[in-house]
Structures are given as C-alpha cells and as structure tokens.
PDB file of C-alpha atoms in Angstrom:
ATOM      1  CA  MET A   1     147.257 -40.040-257.253  1.00 63.00           C
ATOM      2  CA  HIS A   2     144.347 -41.498-256.164  1.00 81.00           C
ATOM      3  CA  THR A   3     144.874 -44.578-253.518  1.00 89.00           C
ATOM      4  CA  LEU A   4     142.940 -47.008-255.675  1.00 87.00           C
ATOM      5  CA  THR A   5     145.950 -46.592-258.216  1.00 88.00           C
ATOM      6  CA  ILE A   6     148.379 -46.929-255.530  1.00 90.00           C
ATOM      7  CA  VAL A   7     147.080 -50.056-254.291  1.00 93.00           C
ATOM      8  CA  LEU A   8     146.666 -51.401-257.845  1.00 91.00           C
ATOM      9  CA  LEU A   9     150.222 -50.490-258.248  1.00 92.00           C
ATOM     10  CA  VAL A  10     151.353 -52.054-255.526  1.00 94.00           C
ATOM     11  CA  LEU A  11     149.468 -55.152-256.230  1.00 94.00           C
ATOM     12  CA  GLN A  12     150.892 -54.985-259.856  1.00 95.00           C
ATOM     13  CA  LEU A  13     154.664 -55.331-258.884  1.00 95.00           C
ATOM     14  CA  LEU A  14     153.631 -57.705-256.413  1.00 96.00           C
ATOM     15  CA  SER A  15     152.452 -59.936-258.993  1.00 95.00           C
ATOM     16  CA  CYS A  16     154.927 -58.912-261.459  1.00 95.00           C
ATOM     17  CA  ALA A  17     157.608 -60.143-258.673  1.00 96.00           C
ATOM     18  CA  VAL A  18     155.985 -63.299-257.850  1.00 95.00           C
ATOM     19  CA  LEU A  19     155.476 -64.397-261.399  1.00 95.00           C
ATOM     20  CA  THR A  20     158.753 -63.771-262.313  1.00 95.00           C
ATOM     21  CA  ALA A  21     160.127 -66.125-259.291  1.00 94.00           C
ATOM     22  CA  MET A  22     157.282 -68.921-259.666  1.00 93.00           C
ATOM     23  CA  ILE A  23     158.783 -68.498-263.751  1.00 92.00           C
ATOM     24  CA  LEU A  24     162.176 -68.699-262.513  1.00 92.00           C
ATOM     25  CA  LEU A  25     161.803 -71.782-260.755  1.00 89.00           C
ATOM     26  CA  GLN A  26     160.186 -74.219-262.744  1.00 87.00           C
ATOM     27  CA  SER A  27     161.839 -77.297-264.763  1.00 79.00           C
ATOM     28  CA  GLY A  28     163.193 -76.750-268.208  1.00 77.00           C
ATOM     29  CA  LYS A  29     161.821 -79.123-271.000  1.00 71.00           C
ATOM     30  CA  GLU A  30     164.554 -81.367-271.557  1.00 67.00           C
ATOM     31  CA  ASP A  31     162.966 -83.998-273.288  1.00 60.00           C
ATOM     32  CA  GLY A  32     164.909 -82.965-276.692  1.00 55.00           C
ATOM     33  CA  LEU A  33     163.459 -86.129-279.601  1.00 57.00           C
ATOM     34  CA  SER A  34     162.084 -88.150-276.805  1.00 58.00           C
ATOM     35  CA  ALA A  35     159.104 -86.240-276.491  1.00 58.00           C
ATOM     36  CA  LEU A  36     157.976 -86.945-280.216  1.00 60.00           C
ATOM     37  CA  THR A  37     157.531 -90.462-278.937  1.00 61.00           C
ATOM     38  CA  GLY A  38     154.528 -90.157-276.649  1.00 57.00           C
ATOM     39  CA  SER A  39     155.369 -92.378-274.452  1.00 53.00           C
ATOM     40  CA  SER A  40     152.782 -91.309-272.004  1.00 53.00           C
ATOM     41  CA  ASP A  41     152.634 -94.088-270.416  1.00 52.00           C
ATOM     42  CA  THR A  42     155.819 -94.166-267.944  1.00 56.00           C
ATOM     43  CA  PHE A  43     155.360 -93.331-264.184  1.00 56.00           C
ATOM     44  CA  MET A  44     156.097 -89.791-264.662  1.00 55.00           C
ATOM     45  CA  GLY A  45     153.232 -89.721-267.809  1.00 56.00           C
ATOM     46  CA  ARG A  46     150.444 -90.981-265.828  1.00 59.00           C
ATOM     47  CA  ASN A  47     150.930 -88.715-262.760  1.00 62.00           C
ATOM     48  CA  LYS A  48     152.250 -85.878-264.323  1.00 60.00           C
ATOM     49  CA  ALA A  49     149.341 -83.386-263.074  1.00 62.00           C
ATOM     50  CA  ALA A  50     150.106 -84.347-259.525  1.00 70.00           C
ATOM     51  CA  THR A  51     153.889 -83.110-259.677  1.00 84.00           C
ATOM     52  CA  LEU A  52     155.142 -80.036-258.002  1.00 84.00           C
ATOM     53  CA  ASP A  53     155.987 -78.622-261.896  1.00 85.00           C
ATOM     54  CA  ALA A  54     152.408 -79.243-263.006  1.00 86.00           C
ATOM     55  CA  LYS A  55     150.961 -77.575-260.177  1.00 89.00           C
ATOM     56  CA  LEU A  56     153.507 -74.631-260.149  1.00 90.00           C
ATOM     57  CA  ALA A  57     153.061 -74.106-263.628  1.00 90.00           C
ATOM     58  CA  ASN A  58     149.264 -74.016-263.149  1.00 92.00           C
ATOM     59  CA  LEU A  59     149.869 -71.724-260.452  1.00 93.00           C
ATOM     60  CA  THR A  60     151.790 -70.008-262.955  1.00 94.00           C
ATOM     61  CA  LYS A  61     148.957 -69.352-265.549  1.00 95.00           C
ATOM     62  CA  TRP A  62     146.513 -67.859-262.416  1.00 95.00           C
ATOM     63  CA  VAL A  63     149.361 -65.113-261.390  1.00 95.00           C
ATOM     64  CA  ALA A  64     150.009 -63.750-264.716  1.00 95.00           C
ATOM     65  CA  ALA A  65     146.322 -63.687-265.669  1.00 95.00           C
ATOM     66  CA  ALA A  66     146.389 -61.502-262.218  1.00 94.00           C
ATOM     67  CA  PHE A  67     148.826 -59.406-263.875  1.00 95.00           C
ATOM     68  CA  VAL A  68     147.252 -58.948-267.083  1.00 96.00           C
ATOM     69  CA  LEU A  69     144.867 -58.071-265.429  1.00 95.00           C
ATOM     70  CA  LEU A  70     146.059 -55.500-263.081  1.00 93.00           C
ATOM     71  CA  THR A  71     147.656 -53.795-265.961  1.00 94.00           C
ATOM     72  CA  PHE A  72     144.785 -53.312-267.860  1.00 93.00           C
ATOM     73  CA  PHE A  73     142.908 -51.764-264.624  1.00 90.00           C
ATOM     74  CA  VAL A  74     146.035 -49.710-263.722  1.00 90.00           C
ATOM     75  CA  SER A  75     145.736 -48.432-267.682  1.00 91.00           C
ATOM     76  CA  MET A  76     142.239 -46.944-267.860  1.00 89.00           C
ATOM     77  CA  LEU A  77     143.171 -45.783-264.468  1.00 86.00           C
ATOM     78  CA  CYS A  78     145.944 -43.549-265.066  1.00 83.00           C
ATOM     79  CA  THR A  79     144.337 -42.744-268.240  1.00 84.00           C
ATOM     80  CA  LYS A  80     142.002 -40.268-266.323  1.00 72.00           C
ATOM     81  CA  TYR A  81     145.310 -38.525-264.734  1.00 66.00           C
ATOM     82  CA  ILE A  82     146.807 -37.427-268.204  1.00 61.00           C
TER      83      ILE A  82
END
C-alpha cells in the first residue's frame, strides 16, 4: 500500500476511537416533556454555550466531520488499488 493511504487509515482509526469516546462522554438529553415549555430563562439556559456539554458537542461535530472526510479520502485512494 501507499504510505499516504496507511497514514490516512491510522488517522481514520484514531478519529473513530476519539469520536466513539466523545459520544459516550456526552450526557443524555433527559428533559422529557419539560423541554417543550421553552423555559430558556433559567440559569443553565442562558449559559448553555459555556457548559462543558456544549463544548463537547461542538468538538464532536468537528471530529465527526474529520472522520467523514478521512473516510472519503481513504476510499478514493483505495479505489486505485482495486
């Protein structure tokens, strides 16, 4: 295999493991029916962007995007060898 393909596969495996861990670390959305009321005037509602869960969710989106792009590039490189 080409060296670039091996490097991208290793990065893809690392991003997969990190993405799985980040998803498992996030807290569940246990609001239930209380989320329907739209009570965003609470203390946690105003500072929702500054919480650790919000930062973790934002970072999860970036890692997921990196995983998808790595998967796309690896599949493009591996089709040459088939």
